[in-house]
Coordinates of C-alpha atoms in Angstrom, one line a residue:
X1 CA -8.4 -27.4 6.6
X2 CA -7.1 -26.8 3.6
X3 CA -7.4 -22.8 1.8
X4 CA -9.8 -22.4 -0.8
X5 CA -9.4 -21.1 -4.3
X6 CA -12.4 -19.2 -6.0
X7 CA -11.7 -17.4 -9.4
X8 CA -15.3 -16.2 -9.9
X9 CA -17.5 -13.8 -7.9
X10 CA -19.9 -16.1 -8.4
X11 CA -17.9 -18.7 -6.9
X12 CA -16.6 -16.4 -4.2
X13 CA -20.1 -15.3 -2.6
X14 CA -21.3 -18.9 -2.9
X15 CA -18.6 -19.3 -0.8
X16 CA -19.4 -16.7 1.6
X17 CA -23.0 -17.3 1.3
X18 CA -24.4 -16.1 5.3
X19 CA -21.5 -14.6 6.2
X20 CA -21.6 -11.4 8.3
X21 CA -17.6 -11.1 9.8
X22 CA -15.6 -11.7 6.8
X23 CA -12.0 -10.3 7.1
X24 CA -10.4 -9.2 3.6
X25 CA -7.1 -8.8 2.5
X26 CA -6.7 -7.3 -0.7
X27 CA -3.0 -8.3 -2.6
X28 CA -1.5 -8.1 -5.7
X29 CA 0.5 -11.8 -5.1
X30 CA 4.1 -12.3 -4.9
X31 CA 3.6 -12.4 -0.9
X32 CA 6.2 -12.1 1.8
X33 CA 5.6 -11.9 5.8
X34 CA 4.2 -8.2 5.4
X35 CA 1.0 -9.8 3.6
X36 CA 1.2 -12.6 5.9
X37 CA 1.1 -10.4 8.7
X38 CA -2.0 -8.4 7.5
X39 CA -3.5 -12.2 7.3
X40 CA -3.0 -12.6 10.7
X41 CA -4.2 -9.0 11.7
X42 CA -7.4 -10.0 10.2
X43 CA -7.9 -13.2 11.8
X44 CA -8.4 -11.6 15.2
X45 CA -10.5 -9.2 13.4
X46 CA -13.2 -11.7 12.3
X47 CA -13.8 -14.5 9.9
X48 CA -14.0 -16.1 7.4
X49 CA -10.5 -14.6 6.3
X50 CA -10.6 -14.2 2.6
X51 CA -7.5 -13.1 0.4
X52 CA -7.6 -11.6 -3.2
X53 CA -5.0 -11.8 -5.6
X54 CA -5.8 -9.6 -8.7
X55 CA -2.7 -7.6 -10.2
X56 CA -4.6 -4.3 -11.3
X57 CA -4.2 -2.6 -14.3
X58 CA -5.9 0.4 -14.0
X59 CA -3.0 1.4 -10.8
X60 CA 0.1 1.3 -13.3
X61 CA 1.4 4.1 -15.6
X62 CA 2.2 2.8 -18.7
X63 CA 6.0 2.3 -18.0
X64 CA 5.5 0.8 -15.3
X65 CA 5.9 -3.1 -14.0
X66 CA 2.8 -4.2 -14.9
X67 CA 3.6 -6.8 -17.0
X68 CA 6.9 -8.4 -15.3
X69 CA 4.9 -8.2 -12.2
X70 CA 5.5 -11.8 -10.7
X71 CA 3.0 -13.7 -10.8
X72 CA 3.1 -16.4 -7.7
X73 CA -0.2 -18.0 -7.5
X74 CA 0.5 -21.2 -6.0
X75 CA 3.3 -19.8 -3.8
X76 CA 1.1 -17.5 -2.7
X77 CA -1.5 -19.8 -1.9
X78 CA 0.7 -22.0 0.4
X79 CA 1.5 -18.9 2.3
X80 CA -1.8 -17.7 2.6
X81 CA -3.0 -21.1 4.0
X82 CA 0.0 -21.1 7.0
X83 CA -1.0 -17.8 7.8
X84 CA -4.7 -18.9 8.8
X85 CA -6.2 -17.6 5.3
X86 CA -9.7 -19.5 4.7
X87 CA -10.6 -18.5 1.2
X88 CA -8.8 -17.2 -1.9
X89 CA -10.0 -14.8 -4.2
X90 CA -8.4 -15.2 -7.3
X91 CA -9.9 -13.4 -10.2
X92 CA -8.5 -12.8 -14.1
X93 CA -8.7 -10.1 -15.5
X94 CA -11.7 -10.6 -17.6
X95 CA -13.4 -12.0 -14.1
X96 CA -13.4 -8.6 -12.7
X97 CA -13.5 -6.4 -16.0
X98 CA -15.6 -7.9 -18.2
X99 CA -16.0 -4.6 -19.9
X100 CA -13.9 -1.5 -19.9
X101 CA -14.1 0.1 -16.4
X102 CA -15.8 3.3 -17.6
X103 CA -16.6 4.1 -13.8
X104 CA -14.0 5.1 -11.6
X105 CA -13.7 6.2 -8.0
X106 CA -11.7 9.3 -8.3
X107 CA -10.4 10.4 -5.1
X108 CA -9.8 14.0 -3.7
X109 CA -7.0 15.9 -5.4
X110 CA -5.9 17.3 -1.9
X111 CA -5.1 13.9 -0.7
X112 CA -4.4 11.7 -4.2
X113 CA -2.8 13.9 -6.1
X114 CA -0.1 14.7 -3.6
X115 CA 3.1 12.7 -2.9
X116 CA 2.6 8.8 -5.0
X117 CA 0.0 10.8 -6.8
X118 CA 2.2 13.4 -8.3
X119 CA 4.8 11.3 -9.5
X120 CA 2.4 8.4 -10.2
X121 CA -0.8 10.4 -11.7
X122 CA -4.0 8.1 -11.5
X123 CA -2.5 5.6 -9.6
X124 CA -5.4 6.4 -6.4
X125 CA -8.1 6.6 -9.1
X126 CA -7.0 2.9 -10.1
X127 CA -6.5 1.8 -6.1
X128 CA -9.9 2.7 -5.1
X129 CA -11.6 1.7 -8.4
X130 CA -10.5 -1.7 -8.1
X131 CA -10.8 -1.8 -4.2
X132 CA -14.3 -0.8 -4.0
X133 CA -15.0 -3.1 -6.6
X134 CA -13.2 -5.7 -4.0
X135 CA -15.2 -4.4 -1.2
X136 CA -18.5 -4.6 -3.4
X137 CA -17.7 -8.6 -4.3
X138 CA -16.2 -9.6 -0.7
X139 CA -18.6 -7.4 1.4
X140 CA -16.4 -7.7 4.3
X141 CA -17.0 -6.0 7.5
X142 CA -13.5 -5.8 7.9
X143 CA -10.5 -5.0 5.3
X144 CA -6.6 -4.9 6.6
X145 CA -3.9 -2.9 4.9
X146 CA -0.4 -1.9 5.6
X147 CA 0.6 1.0 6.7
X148 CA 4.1 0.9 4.3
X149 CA 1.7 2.1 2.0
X150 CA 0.7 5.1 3.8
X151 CA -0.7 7.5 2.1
X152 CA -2.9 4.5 0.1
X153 CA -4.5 3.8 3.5
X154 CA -5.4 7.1 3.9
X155 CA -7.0 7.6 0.9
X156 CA -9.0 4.2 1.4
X157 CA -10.0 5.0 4.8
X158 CA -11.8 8.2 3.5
X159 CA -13.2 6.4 0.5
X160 CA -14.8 4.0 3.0
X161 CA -15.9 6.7 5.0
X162 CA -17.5 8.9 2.3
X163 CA -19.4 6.5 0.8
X164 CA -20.3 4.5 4.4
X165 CA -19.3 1.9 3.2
X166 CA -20.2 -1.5 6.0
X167 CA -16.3 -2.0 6.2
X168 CA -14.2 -0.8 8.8
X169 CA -10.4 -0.4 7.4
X170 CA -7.6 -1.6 9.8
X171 CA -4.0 -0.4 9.2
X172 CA -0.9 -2.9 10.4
X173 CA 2.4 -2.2 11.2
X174 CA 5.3 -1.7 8.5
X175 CA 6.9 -5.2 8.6
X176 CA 10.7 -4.6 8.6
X177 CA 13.8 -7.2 7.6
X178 CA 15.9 -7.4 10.6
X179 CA 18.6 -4.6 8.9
X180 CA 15.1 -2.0 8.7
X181 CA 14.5 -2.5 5.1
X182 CA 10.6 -2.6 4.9
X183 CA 9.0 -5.7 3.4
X184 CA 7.9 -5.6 -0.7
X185 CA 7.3 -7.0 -3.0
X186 CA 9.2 -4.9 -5.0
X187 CA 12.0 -5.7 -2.7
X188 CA 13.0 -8.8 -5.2
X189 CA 14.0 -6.9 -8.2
X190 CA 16.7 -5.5 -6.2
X191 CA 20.3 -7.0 -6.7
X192 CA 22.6 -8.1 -4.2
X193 CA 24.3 -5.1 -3.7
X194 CA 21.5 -3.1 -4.3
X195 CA 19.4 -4.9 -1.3
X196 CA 22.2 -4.1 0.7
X197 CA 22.2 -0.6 0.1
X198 CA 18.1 -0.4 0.1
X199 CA 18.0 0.1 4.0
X200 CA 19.7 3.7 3.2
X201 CA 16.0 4.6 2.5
X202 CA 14.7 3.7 5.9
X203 CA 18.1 5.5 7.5
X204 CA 17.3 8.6 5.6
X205 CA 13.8 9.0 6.5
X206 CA 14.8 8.7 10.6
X207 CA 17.4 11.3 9.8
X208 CA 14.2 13.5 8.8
X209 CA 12.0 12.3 11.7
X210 CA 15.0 12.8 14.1
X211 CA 15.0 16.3 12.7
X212 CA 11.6 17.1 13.0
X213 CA 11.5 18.8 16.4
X214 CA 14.5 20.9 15.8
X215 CA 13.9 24.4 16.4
X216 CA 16.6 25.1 14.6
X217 CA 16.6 24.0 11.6
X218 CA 13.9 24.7 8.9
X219 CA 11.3 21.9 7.4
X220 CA 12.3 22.8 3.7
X221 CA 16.5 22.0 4.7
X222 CA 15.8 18.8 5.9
X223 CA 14.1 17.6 3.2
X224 CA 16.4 18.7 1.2
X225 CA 19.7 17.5 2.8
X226 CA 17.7 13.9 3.4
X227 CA 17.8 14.2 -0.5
X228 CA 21.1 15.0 -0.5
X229 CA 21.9 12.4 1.2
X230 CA 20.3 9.8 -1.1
X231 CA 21.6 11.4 -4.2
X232 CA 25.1 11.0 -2.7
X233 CA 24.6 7.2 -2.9
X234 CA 23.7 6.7 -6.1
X235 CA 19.5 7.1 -5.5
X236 CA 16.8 8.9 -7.5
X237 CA 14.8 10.4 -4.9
X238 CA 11.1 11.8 -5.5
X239 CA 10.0 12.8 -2.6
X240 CA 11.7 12.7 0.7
X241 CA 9.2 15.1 3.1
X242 CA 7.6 15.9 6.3
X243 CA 3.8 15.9 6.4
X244 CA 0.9 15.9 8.8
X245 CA -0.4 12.5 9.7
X246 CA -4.1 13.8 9.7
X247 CA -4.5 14.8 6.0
X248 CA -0.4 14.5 4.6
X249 CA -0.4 18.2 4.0
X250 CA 3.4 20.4 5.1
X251 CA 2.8 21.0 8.9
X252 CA 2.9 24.7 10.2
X253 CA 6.4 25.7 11.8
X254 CA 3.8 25.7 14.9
X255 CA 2.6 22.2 14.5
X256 CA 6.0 20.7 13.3
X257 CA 7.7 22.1 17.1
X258 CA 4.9 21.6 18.8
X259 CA 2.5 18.1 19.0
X260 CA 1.1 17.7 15.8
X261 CA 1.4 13.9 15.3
X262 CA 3.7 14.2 12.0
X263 CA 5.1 11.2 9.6
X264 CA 7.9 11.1 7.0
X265 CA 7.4 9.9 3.9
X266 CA 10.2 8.6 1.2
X267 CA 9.7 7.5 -2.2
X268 CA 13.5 6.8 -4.5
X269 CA 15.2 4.6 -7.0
X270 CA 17.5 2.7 -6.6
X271 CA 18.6 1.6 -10.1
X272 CA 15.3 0.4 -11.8
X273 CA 13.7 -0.2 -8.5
X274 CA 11.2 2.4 -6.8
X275 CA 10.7 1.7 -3.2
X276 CA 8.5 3.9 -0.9
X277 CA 8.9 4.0 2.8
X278 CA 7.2 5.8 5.7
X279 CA 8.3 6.8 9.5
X280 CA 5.3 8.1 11.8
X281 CA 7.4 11.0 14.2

């Protein structure tokens, strides 16, 4: 059967009309196997399986990608259809913002304005503005996201939670390139070189994971040397660091040598490219 495409929320909850175990997928297009993977996730989860693709203003700075984001619709829509997806959610811009989005979701400072949210300020407050607003026109009982984007699940988790929302929020595994690099989209503005280099990111943050046990050595010098060690290539690291998987705040000395269940998180250039990666430890 073949996948179908709804640009309207009218359209879309016509479409869903007595429904009660749609699985959601929210995207941003240009798929690869990471989205499809989420697809899949949700198809065991329930059904109808219903994608969005709806690149979001209101998450990029101003020089960011938003405009040379690729756009992929048709692509995207033969993916989505091997992958099991039922319906497609495919909204312009004027579709979901018919009027200037005076009301926002803005999220905890403690846990948005930390890590993507310091070097990318708003970006959470335009995440889970638009994916409430998702939530609100799907009205899934169940919504999939990848955990590459780690600290983005988090904070949609505890949006979902604070405002009990009916929508239980699955994360999926990290889907990895067979040389470790993890899957994005972003992945395709990188050169040839430069995709051969990219896994360096990945290598770096199990350098800092290995590390993380050490008695001897302290939290704040292995940061810093898996920094180092970027730099050395040719990177622009942000942030390469240690954090607590509970709440993504600097373990104790305690906690990090004891069993607090810790993750590492990694956001660099690499020439005009900013890839983010994450390795639970």
């Amino acid at each position: 059967m073949a996948t179908e495409v709804v640009h309207t929320i009218a359209g879309l909850r016509a479409a869903l009309a007595g429904q009660h175990r749609t699985a959601f997928v929210p995207t941003m297009g240009n798929l690869h196997e990471g989205h499809l993977s989420l697809v899949r996730e949700a198809r065991l989860r329930g059904g109808p399986v219903v994608a969005s693709i709806f690149v979001n203003r209101l998450q990029f700075l101003p020089h960011e990608d938003f405009d040379r984001y690729p756009r992929t619709l048709a692509r995207d829509v033969e993916l989505l259809e091997s992958a099991g997806c039922d319906l497609v959610f495919a909204p312009d811009e004027a579709e979901l913002y018919p009027e200037p989005q005076a009301y926002k979701v803005q999220p905890p400072a403690a846990l948005a304005d930390i890590l993507e949210g310091e070097f990318r300020p708003g970006f959470f407050t335009g995440v889970c503005t638009v994916v409430l607003k998702l939530f609100q026109c799907v009205q899934p009982a169940v919504a999939v996201f990848g955990q590459k984007d780690y600290q983005q699940l988090k904070v949609i988790t505890a949006m979902a939670r604070q405002f009990a929302l009916p929508t239980e929020v699955v994360g999926a595994p990290t889907v990895r390139a067979e040389d470790g690099l993890a899957l994005s989209s972003r992945n395709g503005y990188l050169g040839a070189a430069e995709r051969t280099e990219a896994v360096a990111l990945a290598a770096a943050l199990r350098q800092l994971a290995d590390g993380a046990r050490d008695p001897g050595a302290s939290l704040p010098a292995l940061e810093q040397q898996a920094a180092e060690v970027l730099r050395a290539r040719g990177w622009a690291p942000d942030y390469l660091t240690l954090r607590r998987r509970s709440d993504l705040l600097p373990p104790g000395e305690a906690e990090r040598l004891g069993t607090e269940p810790l993750v590492a998180l990694g956001a660099a250039r690499l020439g005009a490219t900013r890839l983010i990666d994450n390795l639970e430890c």
